[in-house]
Amino acid sequence: MRLLERMRKEWFMIGIVLAIAGAKLEPSIGVNGGPLKPEITVSYIAVATIFFNSGLSLKTEELTSALVHIKLHLFIQIFTLAFFPAAVWLFLQLLSITPINEWLLKGLQTVGCMPPPVSSAVILTKAVGGNEGIVVTPLLLLLFIVRRYIKDWLERKQPPFGAVSSSVLLMIIYTTFCDTFSNPSIDLDKFSLLLVLFIICSIQLSFMLLTFIFSTRNNSGFTPADTVAVMFCSTHKSLTLGIPMLKIVFAGHEYLSLISVPLLIYHPVQILLGSVLVPTIKSWMVSRQKGVKLMRPTV
């Protein structure tokens, strides 16, 4: 029973493995011009569905309250969209002289440019008890407005936004790897893959430590709860929005699947590392908050 419950909980991760395995076994189904017609179903319908679904799932009332934390949001946006990609680019200049597959390195650069997720970072921040940093992109603002007018219906029906987006995302991943396995000229060596996995783990841990050190300085102005939000929201990257973005930017590119691999690795790594660190970070935050209360003068 525990195994079944675990599988049900991790169905998306299992789905990614099955999607890639299915593409390996029968790539002709998901290639351009194949039965699934990904040039239409994926490029237009699937991608549009994910962005539309993501916009509707974000609550406008939570957005309004979150905008009060201007300094917190500003730091997360600057770190995620400016410092992160710049630091990764500098690091990749050193890695370019190594034998690591060049398309995997390009994929690492695209990971650095991705926006934060609207799910995993918030879930982990909630688990610890920190402030939930909600990240908004201009393309989703219109959907926030739409959501205002159908708010009552959404709250009453509670559509499974997460399951819908994840299912559509599995289709995109499947067709992407169908293109890879149908192209005999593409070869992915295991050495490059293992190195990329190590690099991603190192980047995650290094940036989490960096954000922790910066946000806990005496003059930072951040509370312990803010620090938790900074650590998770500044270092996480969105797979749900990232894969459709790659599908649009690199449409028709023969190495699209290799460019997508680092993001596919980054997603489970950020969830795994975050889950492992939650108890430690929660213990730190609680102790710091108690210390702050004890230091307050009593009237």
PDB file of C-alpha atoms in Angstrom:
ATOM      1  CA  MET A   1       0.000   0.000   0.000  1.00  0.00           C
ATOM      2  CA  ARG A   2       2.802   2.392   0.860  1.00  0.00           C
ATOM      3  CA  LEU A   3       4.394   1.749  -2.523  1.00  0.00           C
ATOM      4  CA  LEU A   4       1.115   2.484  -4.317  1.00  0.00           C
ATOM      5  CA  GLU A   5       0.627   5.674  -2.307  1.00  0.00           C
ATOM      6  CA  ARG A   6       4.167   6.767  -3.093  1.00  0.00           C
ATOM      7  CA  MET A   7       3.658   6.020  -6.807  1.00  0.00           C
ATOM      8  CA  ARG A   8       0.392   7.967  -6.787  1.00  0.00           C
ATOM      9  CA  LYS A   9       2.128  10.909  -5.153  1.00  0.00           C
ATOM     10  CA  GLU A  10       5.078  10.830  -7.571  1.00  0.00           C
ATOM     11  CA  TRP A  11       3.039  10.039 -10.674  1.00  0.00           C
ATOM     12  CA  PHE A  12       4.495  12.960 -12.622  1.00  0.00           C
ATOM     13  CA  MET A  13       8.114  11.844 -12.081  1.00  0.00           C
ATOM     14  CA  ILE A  14       7.154   8.310 -13.103  1.00  0.00           C
ATOM     15  CA  GLY A  15       5.334   9.782 -16.091  1.00  0.00           C
ATOM     16  CA  ILE A  16       8.500  11.562 -17.262  1.00  0.00           C
ATOM     17  CA  VAL A  17      10.443   8.273 -17.180  1.00  0.00           C
ATOM     18  CA  LEU A  18       7.650   6.436 -19.034  1.00  0.00           C
ATOM     19  CA  ALA A  19       7.311   9.241 -21.599  1.00  0.00           C
ATOM     20  CA  ILE A  20      11.036   9.107 -22.417  1.00  0.00           C
ATOM     21  CA  ALA A  21      10.988   5.281 -22.467  1.00  0.00           C
ATOM     22  CA  GLY A  22       7.938   5.300 -24.757  1.00  0.00           C
ATOM     23  CA  ALA A  23       9.644   7.748 -27.105  1.00  0.00           C
ATOM     24  CA  LYS A  24      12.659   5.433 -27.214  1.00  0.00           C
ATOM     25  CA  LEU A  25      10.540   2.378 -28.041  1.00  0.00           C
ATOM     26  CA  GLU A  26       8.350   3.980 -30.720  1.00  0.00           C
ATOM     27  CA  PRO A  27       9.553   7.465 -31.750  1.00  0.00           C
ATOM     28  CA  SER A  28       7.589   7.527 -35.012  1.00  0.00           C
ATOM     29  CA  ILE A  29       4.307   8.241 -33.172  1.00  0.00           C
ATOM     30  CA  GLY A  30       5.385  11.611 -31.783  1.00  0.00           C
ATOM     31  CA  VAL A  31       7.624  13.004 -34.541  1.00  0.00           C
ATOM     32  CA  ASN A  32       6.545  15.876 -36.766  1.00  0.00           C
ATOM     33  CA  GLY A  33       4.087  14.526 -39.315  1.00  0.00           C
ATOM     34  CA  GLY A  34       3.351  11.472 -37.150  1.00  0.00           C
ATOM     35  CA  PRO A  35      -0.034  10.330 -35.775  1.00  0.00           C
ATOM     36  CA  LEU A  36       0.083  12.824 -32.860  1.00  0.00           C
ATOM     37  CA  LYS A  37       0.759  15.774 -35.203  1.00  0.00           C
ATOM     38  CA  PRO A  38       2.932  17.608 -32.612  1.00  0.00           C
ATOM     39  CA  GLU A  39       3.504  20.490 -35.017  1.00  0.00           C
ATOM     40  CA  ILE A  40      -0.151  21.386 -34.278  1.00  0.00           C
ATOM     41  CA  THR A  41      -1.174  19.622 -31.047  1.00  0.00           C
ATOM     42  CA  VAL A  42       2.003  20.558 -29.144  1.00  0.00           C
ATOM     43  CA  SER A  43       3.243  23.770 -30.764  1.00  0.00           C
ATOM     44  CA  TYR A  44      -0.136  25.472 -30.522  1.00  0.00           C
ATOM     45  CA  ILE A  45      -2.707  23.624 -28.393  1.00  0.00           C
ATOM     46  CA  ALA A  46      -0.519  22.103 -25.632  1.00  0.00           C
ATOM     47  CA  VAL A  47       1.673  25.161 -25.090  1.00  0.00           C
ATOM     48  CA  ALA A  48      -1.335  27.513 -25.027  1.00  0.00           C
ATOM     49  CA  THR A  49      -3.139  25.192 -22.590  1.00  0.00           C
ATOM     50  CA  ILE A  50      -0.255  25.237 -20.101  1.00  0.00           C
ATOM     51  CA  PHE A  51       0.089  29.027 -20.074  1.00  0.00           C
ATOM     52  CA  PHE A  52      -3.676  29.547 -19.874  1.00  0.00           C
ATOM     53  CA  ASN A  53      -3.974  26.951 -17.104  1.00  0.00           C
ATOM     54  CA  SER A  54      -1.081  28.495 -15.141  1.00  0.00           C
ATOM     55  CA  GLY A  55      -2.690  31.936 -15.278  1.00  0.00           C
ATOM     56  CA  LEU A  56      -6.083  30.721 -14.081  1.00  0.00           C
ATOM     57  CA  SER A  57      -4.580  28.730 -11.207  1.00  0.00           C
ATOM     58  CA  LEU A  58      -2.901  31.789  -9.623  1.00  0.00           C
ATOM     59  CA  LYS A  59      -5.173  33.519  -7.125  1.00  0.00           C
ATOM     60  CA  THR A  60      -5.567  37.270  -7.639  1.00  0.00           C
ATOM     61  CA  GLU A  61      -6.356  37.807  -3.958  1.00  0.00           C
ATOM     62  CA  GLU A  62      -3.041  36.190  -2.952  1.00  0.00           C
ATOM     63  CA  LEU A  63      -1.241  38.285  -5.555  1.00  0.00           C
ATOM     64  CA  THR A  64      -2.621  41.497  -4.037  1.00  0.00           C
ATOM     65  CA  SER A  65      -1.448  40.630  -0.518  1.00  0.00           C
ATOM     66  CA  ALA A  66       1.943  39.404  -1.755  1.00  0.00           C
ATOM     67  CA  LEU A  67       2.727  42.652  -3.572  1.00  0.00           C
ATOM     68  CA  VAL A  68       3.147  44.348  -0.175  1.00  0.00           C
ATOM     69  CA  HIS A  69       6.527  42.600   0.214  1.00  0.00           C
ATOM     70  CA  ILE A  70       8.206  44.833  -2.372  1.00  0.00           C
ATOM     71  CA  LYS A  71      11.781  44.371  -1.146  1.00  0.00           C
ATOM     72  CA  LEU A  72      11.397  40.589  -0.970  1.00  0.00           C
ATOM     73  CA  HIS A  73       9.963  40.382  -4.487  1.00  0.00           C
ATOM     74  CA  LEU A  74      12.585  42.738  -5.885  1.00  0.00           C
ATOM     75  CA  PHE A  75      15.430  40.635  -4.477  1.00  0.00           C
ATOM     76  CA  ILE A  76      13.940  37.370  -5.803  1.00  0.00           C
ATOM     77  CA  GLN A  77      13.342  38.829  -9.276  1.00  0.00           C
ATOM     78  CA  ILE A  78      16.842  40.331  -9.548  1.00  0.00           C
ATOM     79  CA  PHE A  79      18.542  37.178  -8.285  1.00  0.00           C
ATOM     80  CA  THR A  80      16.468  34.851 -10.485  1.00  0.00           C
ATOM     81  CA  LEU A  81      16.378  36.820 -13.722  1.00  0.00           C
ATOM     82  CA  ALA A  82      19.700  38.707 -13.585  1.00  0.00           C
ATOM     83  CA  PHE A  83      22.288  37.237 -11.199  1.00  0.00           C
ATOM     84  CA  PHE A  84      21.416  33.563 -11.790  1.00  0.00           C
ATOM     85  CA  PRO A  85      21.747  33.574 -15.617  1.00  0.00           C
ATOM     86  CA  ALA A  86      24.845  35.816 -15.476  1.00  0.00           C
ATOM     87  CA  ALA A  87      26.586  33.539 -12.943  1.00  0.00           C
ATOM     88  CA  VAL A  88      25.695  30.412 -14.941  1.00  0.00           C
ATOM     89  CA  TRP A  89      26.988  32.024 -18.149  1.00  0.00           C
ATOM     90  CA  LEU A  90      30.342  32.835 -16.521  1.00  0.00           C
ATOM     91  CA  PHE A  91      30.584  29.295 -15.152  1.00  0.00           C
ATOM     92  CA  LEU A  92      29.825  27.820 -18.579  1.00  0.00           C
ATOM     93  CA  GLN A  93      32.719  29.753 -20.111  1.00  0.00           C
ATOM     94  CA  LEU A  94      34.984  27.566 -17.972  1.00  0.00           C
ATOM     95  CA  LEU A  95      33.059  24.403 -18.789  1.00  0.00           C
ATOM     96  CA  SER A  96      33.259  25.082 -22.542  1.00  0.00           C
ATOM     97  CA  ILE A  97      36.856  23.752 -22.573  1.00  0.00           C
ATOM     98  CA  THR A  98      35.725  20.423 -21.061  1.00  0.00           C
ATOM     99  CA  PRO A  99      34.469  17.426 -23.090  1.00  0.00           C
ATOM    100  CA  ILE A 100      30.897  17.905 -21.836  1.00  0.00           C
ATOM    101  CA  ASN A 101      28.317  17.790 -24.645  1.00  0.00           C
ATOM    102  CA  GLU A 102      27.927  21.357 -25.954  1.00  0.00           C
ATOM    103  CA  TRP A 103      24.126  21.088 -26.267  1.00  0.00           C
ATOM    104  CA  LEU A 104      23.809  20.073 -22.628  1.00  0.00           C
ATOM    105  CA  LEU A 105      25.836  23.169 -21.735  1.00  0.00           C
ATOM    106  CA  LYS A 106      23.460  25.289 -23.826  1.00  0.00           C
ATOM    107  CA  GLY A 107      20.641  23.619 -21.914  1.00  0.00           C
ATOM    108  CA  LEU A 108      22.247  24.678 -18.627  1.00  0.00           C
ATOM    109  CA  GLN A 109      22.289  28.258 -19.870  1.00  0.00           C
ATOM    110  CA  THR A 110      18.571  28.090 -20.694  1.00  0.00           C
ATOM    111  CA  VAL A 111      17.919  26.745 -17.175  1.00  0.00           C
ATOM    112  CA  GLY A 112      19.565  29.876 -15.774  1.00  0.00           C
ATOM    113  CA  CYS A 113      17.189  32.053 -17.803  1.00  0.00           C
ATOM    114  CA  MET A 114      13.996  30.304 -16.708  1.00  0.00           C
ATOM    115  CA  PRO A 115      11.464  31.962 -14.372  1.00  0.00           C
ATOM    116  CA  PRO A 116      10.763  30.551 -10.902  1.00  0.00           C
ATOM    117  CA  PRO A 117       8.025  27.920 -10.588  1.00  0.00           C
ATOM    118  CA  VAL A 118       4.552  28.755  -9.324  1.00  0.00           C
ATOM    119  CA  SER A 119       4.314  25.486  -7.396  1.00  0.00           C
ATOM    120  CA  SER A 120       7.353  23.719  -5.916  1.00  0.00           C
ATOM    121  CA  ALA A 121       9.041  26.791  -4.400  1.00  0.00           C
ATOM    122  CA  VAL A 122       5.777  27.918  -2.806  1.00  0.00           C
ATOM    123  CA  ILE A 123       4.997  24.394  -1.525  1.00  0.00           C
ATOM    124  CA  LEU A 124       8.417  24.075   0.134  1.00  0.00           C
ATOM    125  CA  THR A 125       8.167  27.597   1.558  1.00  0.00           C
ATOM    126  CA  LYS A 126       4.759  26.689   3.015  1.00  0.00           C
ATOM    127  CA  ALA A 127       6.172  23.457   4.449  1.00  0.00           C
ATOM    128  CA  VAL A 128       8.776  25.425   6.396  1.00  0.00           C
ATOM    129  CA  GLY A 129       6.385  28.234   7.332  1.00  0.00           C
ATOM    130  CA  GLY A 130       8.058  31.067   5.429  1.00  0.00           C
ATOM    131  CA  ASN A 131       6.591  33.908   3.396  1.00  0.00           C
ATOM    132  CA  GLU A 132       5.221  32.694   0.070  1.00  0.00           C
ATOM    133  CA  GLY A 133       6.836  34.627  -2.770  1.00  0.00           C
ATOM    134  CA  ILE A 134       4.471  34.671  -5.730  1.00  0.00           C
ATOM    135  CA  VAL A 135       6.279  35.210  -9.036  1.00  0.00           C
ATOM    136  CA  VAL A 136       4.350  36.844 -11.848  1.00  0.00           C
ATOM    137  CA  THR A 137       5.206  37.219 -15.537  1.00  0.00           C
ATOM    138  CA  PRO A 138       3.558  39.905 -17.686  1.00  0.00           C
ATOM    139  CA  LEU A 139       2.033  37.265 -19.981  1.00  0.00           C
ATOM    140  CA  LEU A 140      -0.041  35.934 -17.071  1.00  0.00           C
ATOM    141  CA  LEU A 141      -1.538  39.262 -15.993  1.00  0.00           C
ATOM    142  CA  LEU A 142      -4.377  39.026 -18.520  1.00  0.00           C
ATOM    143  CA  LEU A 143      -5.304  35.637 -17.095  1.00  0.00           C
ATOM    144  CA  PHE A 144      -5.385  37.129 -13.591  1.00  0.00           C
ATOM    145  CA  ILE A 145      -8.039  39.553 -14.873  1.00  0.00           C
ATOM    146  CA  VAL A 146      -9.983  36.701 -16.478  1.00  0.00           C
ATOM    147  CA  ARG A 147      -9.804  34.782 -13.215  1.00  0.00           C
ATOM    148  CA  ARG A 148     -11.449  37.649 -11.329  1.00  0.00           C
ATOM    149  CA  TYR A 149     -14.630  37.225 -13.355  1.00  0.00           C
ATOM    150  CA  ILE A 150     -14.843  33.441 -12.933  1.00  0.00           C
ATOM    151  CA  LYS A 151     -13.506  33.344  -9.370  1.00  0.00           C
ATOM    152  CA  ASP A 152     -16.711  31.952  -7.821  1.00  0.00           C
ATOM    153  CA  TRP A 153     -16.978  29.174 -10.401  1.00  0.00           C
ATOM    154  CA  LEU A 154     -13.309  28.197  -9.907  1.00  0.00           C
ATOM    155  CA  GLU A 155     -13.666  28.080  -6.119  1.00  0.00           C
ATOM    156  CA  ARG A 156     -16.838  26.002  -6.389  1.00  0.00           C
ATOM    157  CA  LYS A 157     -15.604  23.477  -8.974  1.00  0.00           C
ATOM    158  CA  GLN A 158     -11.876  23.519  -8.030  1.00  0.00           C
ATOM    159  CA  PRO A 159     -10.561  22.285 -11.401  1.00  0.00           C
ATOM    160  CA  PRO A 160      -7.393  20.105 -11.215  1.00  0.00           C
ATOM    161  CA  PHE A 161      -5.064  22.731 -12.712  1.00  0.00           C
ATOM    162  CA  GLY A 162      -1.904  20.941 -11.610  1.00  0.00           C
ATOM    163  CA  ALA A 163      -2.901  17.565 -13.051  1.00  0.00           C
ATOM    164  CA  VAL A 164      -3.973  19.118 -16.361  1.00  0.00           C
ATOM    165  CA  SER A 165      -0.717  21.057 -16.805  1.00  0.00           C
ATOM    166  CA  SER A 166       1.398  18.051 -15.799  1.00  0.00           C
ATOM    167  CA  SER A 167      -0.437  15.739 -18.225  1.00  0.00           C
ATOM    168  CA  VAL A 168      -0.013  18.170 -21.107  1.00  0.00           C
ATOM    169  CA  LEU A 169       3.627  18.625 -20.131  1.00  0.00           C
ATOM    170  CA  LEU A 170       4.204  14.854 -20.361  1.00  0.00           C
ATOM    171  CA  MET A 171       2.900  14.963 -23.934  1.00  0.00           C
ATOM    172  CA  ILE A 172       5.373  17.755 -24.785  1.00  0.00           C
ATOM    173  CA  ILE A 173       8.252  15.794 -23.228  1.00  0.00           C
ATOM    174  CA  TYR A 174       7.226  12.649 -25.112  1.00  0.00           C
ATOM    175  CA  THR A 175       7.109  14.323 -28.522  1.00  0.00           C
ATOM    176  CA  THR A 176      10.373  16.184 -27.835  1.00  0.00           C
ATOM    177  CA  PHE A 177      12.222  12.926 -27.186  1.00  0.00           C
ATOM    178  CA  CYS A 178      10.510  11.231 -30.122  1.00  0.00           C
ATOM    179  CA  ASP A 179      12.344  13.743 -32.319  1.00  0.00           C
ATOM    180  CA  THR A 180      15.602  12.885 -30.556  1.00  0.00           C
ATOM    181  CA  PHE A 181      15.377   9.116 -30.853  1.00  0.00           C
ATOM    182  CA  SER A 182      14.257   9.336 -34.483  1.00  0.00           C
ATOM    183  CA  ASN A 183      17.462  11.245 -35.323  1.00  0.00           C
ATOM    184  CA  PRO A 184      20.383   8.763 -35.478  1.00  0.00           C
ATOM    185  CA  SER A 185      22.975  11.571 -35.553  1.00  0.00           C
ATOM    186  CA  ILE A 186      22.230  12.572 -31.940  1.00  0.00           C
ATOM    187  CA  ASP A 187      24.349  10.798 -29.341  1.00  0.00           C
ATOM    188  CA  LEU A 188      24.267  11.518 -25.594  1.00  0.00           C
ATOM    189  CA  ASP A 189      27.231  10.163 -23.661  1.00  0.00           C
ATOM    190  CA  LYS A 190      26.741   9.057 -20.050  1.00  0.00           C
ATOM    191  CA  PHE A 191      29.829  10.954 -18.865  1.00  0.00           C
ATOM    192  CA  SER A 192      28.323  14.308 -19.903  1.00  0.00           C
ATOM    193  CA  LEU A 193      24.992  13.384 -18.314  1.00  0.00           C
ATOM    194  CA  LEU A 194      26.581  12.509 -14.946  1.00  0.00           C
ATOM    195  CA  LEU A 195      28.654  15.694 -14.960  1.00  0.00           C
ATOM    196  CA  VAL A 196      25.568  17.797 -15.694  1.00  0.00           C
ATOM    197  CA  LEU A 197      23.756  16.122 -12.788  1.00  0.00           C
ATOM    198  CA  PHE A 198      26.686  16.948 -10.469  1.00  0.00           C
ATOM    199  CA  ILE A 199      26.840  20.542 -11.768  1.00  0.00           C
ATOM    200  CA  ILE A 200      23.102  21.064 -11.208  1.00  0.00           C
ATOM    201  CA  CYS A 201      23.311  19.754  -7.631  1.00  0.00           C
ATOM    202  CA  SER A 202      26.308  22.025  -6.986  1.00  0.00           C
ATOM    203  CA  ILE A 203      24.538  25.072  -8.455  1.00  0.00           C
ATOM    204  CA  GLN A 204      21.437  24.419  -6.335  1.00  0.00           C
ATOM    205  CA  LEU A 205      23.338  24.036  -3.072  1.00  0.00           C
ATOM    206  CA  SER A 206      25.736  26.941  -3.771  1.00  0.00           C
ATOM    207  CA  PHE A 207      22.970  29.398  -4.642  1.00  0.00           C
ATOM    208  CA  MET A 208      20.826  28.334  -1.682  1.00  0.00           C
ATOM    209  CA  LEU A 209      23.807  28.918   0.612  1.00  0.00           C
ATOM    210  CA  LEU A 210      24.519  32.269  -1.056  1.00  0.00           C
ATOM    211  CA  THR A 211      20.936  33.503  -0.651  1.00  0.00           C
ATOM    212  CA  PHE A 212      20.920  32.285   2.964  1.00  0.00           C
ATOM    213  CA  ILE A 213      24.127  34.180   3.807  1.00  0.00           C
ATOM    214  CA  PHE A 214      22.936  37.373   2.107  1.00  0.00           C
ATOM    215  CA  SER A 215      19.410  37.382   3.556  1.00  0.00           C
ATOM    216  CA  THR A 216      20.547  36.682   7.137  1.00  0.00           C
ATOM    217  CA  ARG A 217      22.951  39.626   7.367  1.00  0.00           C
ATOM    218  CA  ASN A 218      22.129  42.087  10.136  1.00  0.00           C
ATOM    219  CA  ASN A 219      21.352  44.916   7.702  1.00  0.00           C
ATOM    220  CA  SER A 220      19.487  42.819   5.118  1.00  0.00           C
ATOM    221  CA  GLY A 221      16.057  43.780   6.459  1.00  0.00           C
ATOM    222  CA  PHE A 222      14.693  40.244   5.950  1.00  0.00           C
ATOM    223  CA  THR A 223      12.905  38.233   8.626  1.00  0.00           C
ATOM    224  CA  PRO A 224      13.640  34.493   9.066  1.00  0.00           C
ATOM    225  CA  ALA A 225      10.407  33.747   7.181  1.00  0.00           C
ATOM    226  CA  ASP A 226      11.598  36.008   4.338  1.00  0.00           C
ATOM    227  CA  THR A 227      14.896  34.118   4.214  1.00  0.00           C
ATOM    228  CA  VAL A 228      13.037  30.856   3.619  1.00  0.00           C
ATOM    229  CA  ALA A 229      11.121  32.394   0.717  1.00  0.00           C
ATOM    230  CA  VAL A 230      14.346  33.827  -0.734  1.00  0.00           C
ATOM    231  CA  MET A 231      16.174  30.490  -0.545  1.00  0.00           C
ATOM    232  CA  PHE A 232      13.508  28.510  -2.362  1.00  0.00           C
ATOM    233  CA  CYS A 233      11.999  31.056  -4.756  1.00  0.00           C
ATOM    234  CA  SER A 234      15.337  32.501  -5.930  1.00  0.00           C
ATOM    235  CA  THR A 235      16.949  29.162  -6.782  1.00  0.00           C
ATOM    236  CA  HIS A 236      14.084  27.149  -8.252  1.00  0.00           C
ATOM    237  CA  LYS A 237      13.232  27.029 -11.959  1.00  0.00           C
ATOM    238  CA  SER A 238       9.896  26.257 -13.598  1.00  0.00           C
ATOM    239  CA  LEU A 239       9.592  23.049 -15.625  1.00  0.00           C
ATOM    240  CA  THR A 240       5.901  23.685 -16.367  1.00  0.00           C
ATOM    241  CA  LEU A 241       6.639  27.032 -18.053  1.00  0.00           C
ATOM    242  CA  GLY A 242      10.206  26.185 -19.132  1.00  0.00           C
ATOM    243  CA  ILE A 243       9.512  23.240 -21.461  1.00  0.00           C
ATOM    244  CA  PRO A 244       6.842  25.120 -23.469  1.00  0.00           C
ATOM    245  CA  MET A 245       9.223  28.106 -23.706  1.00  0.00           C
ATOM    246  CA  LEU A 246      11.984  25.878 -25.079  1.00  0.00           C
ATOM    247  CA  LYS A 247       9.501  24.333 -27.495  1.00  0.00           C
ATOM    248  CA  ILE A 248       8.687  27.800 -28.816  1.00  0.00           C
ATOM    249  CA  VAL A 249      12.215  29.263 -28.893  1.00  0.00           C
ATOM    250  CA  PHE A 250      13.894  26.162 -30.350  1.00  0.00           C
ATOM    251  CA  ALA A 251      10.999  24.981 -32.523  1.00  0.00           C
ATOM    252  CA  GLY A 252      12.269  22.552 -35.158  1.00  0.00           C
ATOM    253  CA  HIS A 253      15.785  22.440 -33.674  1.00  0.00           C
ATOM    254  CA  GLU A 254      17.268  18.942 -33.977  1.00  0.00           C
ATOM    255  CA  TYR A 255      18.964  19.204 -30.568  1.00  0.00           C
ATOM    256  CA  LEU A 256      15.904  20.484 -28.693  1.00  0.00           C
ATOM    257  CA  SER A 257      15.693  17.368 -26.518  1.00  0.00           C
ATOM    258  CA  LEU A 258      19.345  17.656 -25.438  1.00  0.00           C
ATOM    259  CA  ILE A 259      18.809  21.330 -24.596  1.00  0.00           C
ATOM    260  CA  SER A 260      15.789  20.250 -22.511  1.00  0.00           C
ATOM    261  CA  VAL A 261      17.681  17.580 -20.519  1.00  0.00           C
ATOM    262  CA  PRO A 262      19.250  19.949 -17.896  1.00  0.00           C
ATOM    263  CA  LEU A 263      15.825  21.430 -17.102  1.00  0.00           C
ATOM    264  CA  LEU A 264      14.336  17.929 -16.810  1.00  0.00           C
ATOM    265  CA  ILE A 265      17.124  17.077 -14.341  1.00  0.00           C
ATOM    266  CA  TYR A 266      16.906  20.388 -12.465  1.00  0.00           C
ATOM    267  CA  HIS A 267      13.219  19.899 -11.611  1.00  0.00           C
ATOM    268  CA  PRO A 268      13.479  16.665  -9.550  1.00  0.00           C
ATOM    269  CA  VAL A 269      16.789  17.812  -8.026  1.00  0.00           C
ATOM    270  CA  GLN A 270      15.257  21.034  -6.677  1.00  0.00           C
ATOM    271  CA  ILE A 271      12.318  19.129  -5.184  1.00  0.00           C
ATOM    272  CA  LEU A 272      14.554  16.418  -3.684  1.00  0.00           C
ATOM    273  CA  LEU A 273      17.070  18.852  -2.164  1.00  0.00           C
ATOM    274  CA  GLY A 274      14.289  21.123  -0.944  1.00  0.00           C
ATOM    275  CA  SER A 275      12.432  18.244   0.715  1.00  0.00           C
ATOM    276  CA  VAL A 276      15.602  17.029   2.434  1.00  0.00           C
ATOM    277  CA  LEU A 277      16.409  20.528   3.730  1.00  0.00           C
ATOM    278  CA  VAL A 278      12.889  21.414   4.927  1.00  0.00           C
ATOM    279  CA  PRO A 279      13.266  20.001   8.491  1.00  0.00           C
ATOM    280  CA  THR A 280      16.655  21.694   9.008  1.00  0.00           C
ATOM    281  CA  ILE A 281      15.513  25.053   7.634  1.00  0.00           C
ATOM    282  CA  LYS A 282      12.256  24.892   9.625  1.00  0.00           C
ATOM    283  CA  SER A 283      14.190  24.194  12.838  1.00  0.00           C
ATOM    284  CA  TRP A 284      16.500  27.144  12.122  1.00  0.00           C
ATOM    285  CA  MET A 285      13.600  29.487  11.363  1.00  0.00           C
ATOM    286  CA  VAL A 286      11.670  28.557  14.522  1.00  0.00           C
ATOM    287  CA  SER A 287      14.739  29.032  16.715  1.00  0.00           C
ATOM    288  CA  ARG A 288      15.505  32.412  15.118  1.00  0.00           C
ATOM    289  CA  GLN A 289      11.913  33.584  15.537  1.00  0.00           C
ATOM    290  CA  LYS A 290      11.973  32.565  19.227  1.00  0.00           C
ATOM    291  CA  GLY A 291      15.241  34.442  19.650  1.00  0.00           C
ATOM    292  CA  VAL A 292      13.721  37.587  18.118  1.00  0.00           C
ATOM    293  CA  LYS A 293      10.721  37.378  20.482  1.00  0.00           C
ATOM    294  CA  LEU A 294      12.971  36.993  23.533  1.00  0.00           C
ATOM    295  CA  MET A 295      15.016  40.028  22.497  1.00  0.00           C
ATOM    296  CA  ARG A 296      11.926  42.258  22.232  1.00  0.00           C
ATOM    297  CA  PRO A 297      11.546  44.551  25.269  1.00  0.00           C
ATOM    298  CA  THR A 298       8.497  43.843  27.419  1.00  0.00           C
ATOM    299  CA  VAL A 299       6.173  46.723  28.220  1.00  0.00           C
TER     300      VAL A 299
END
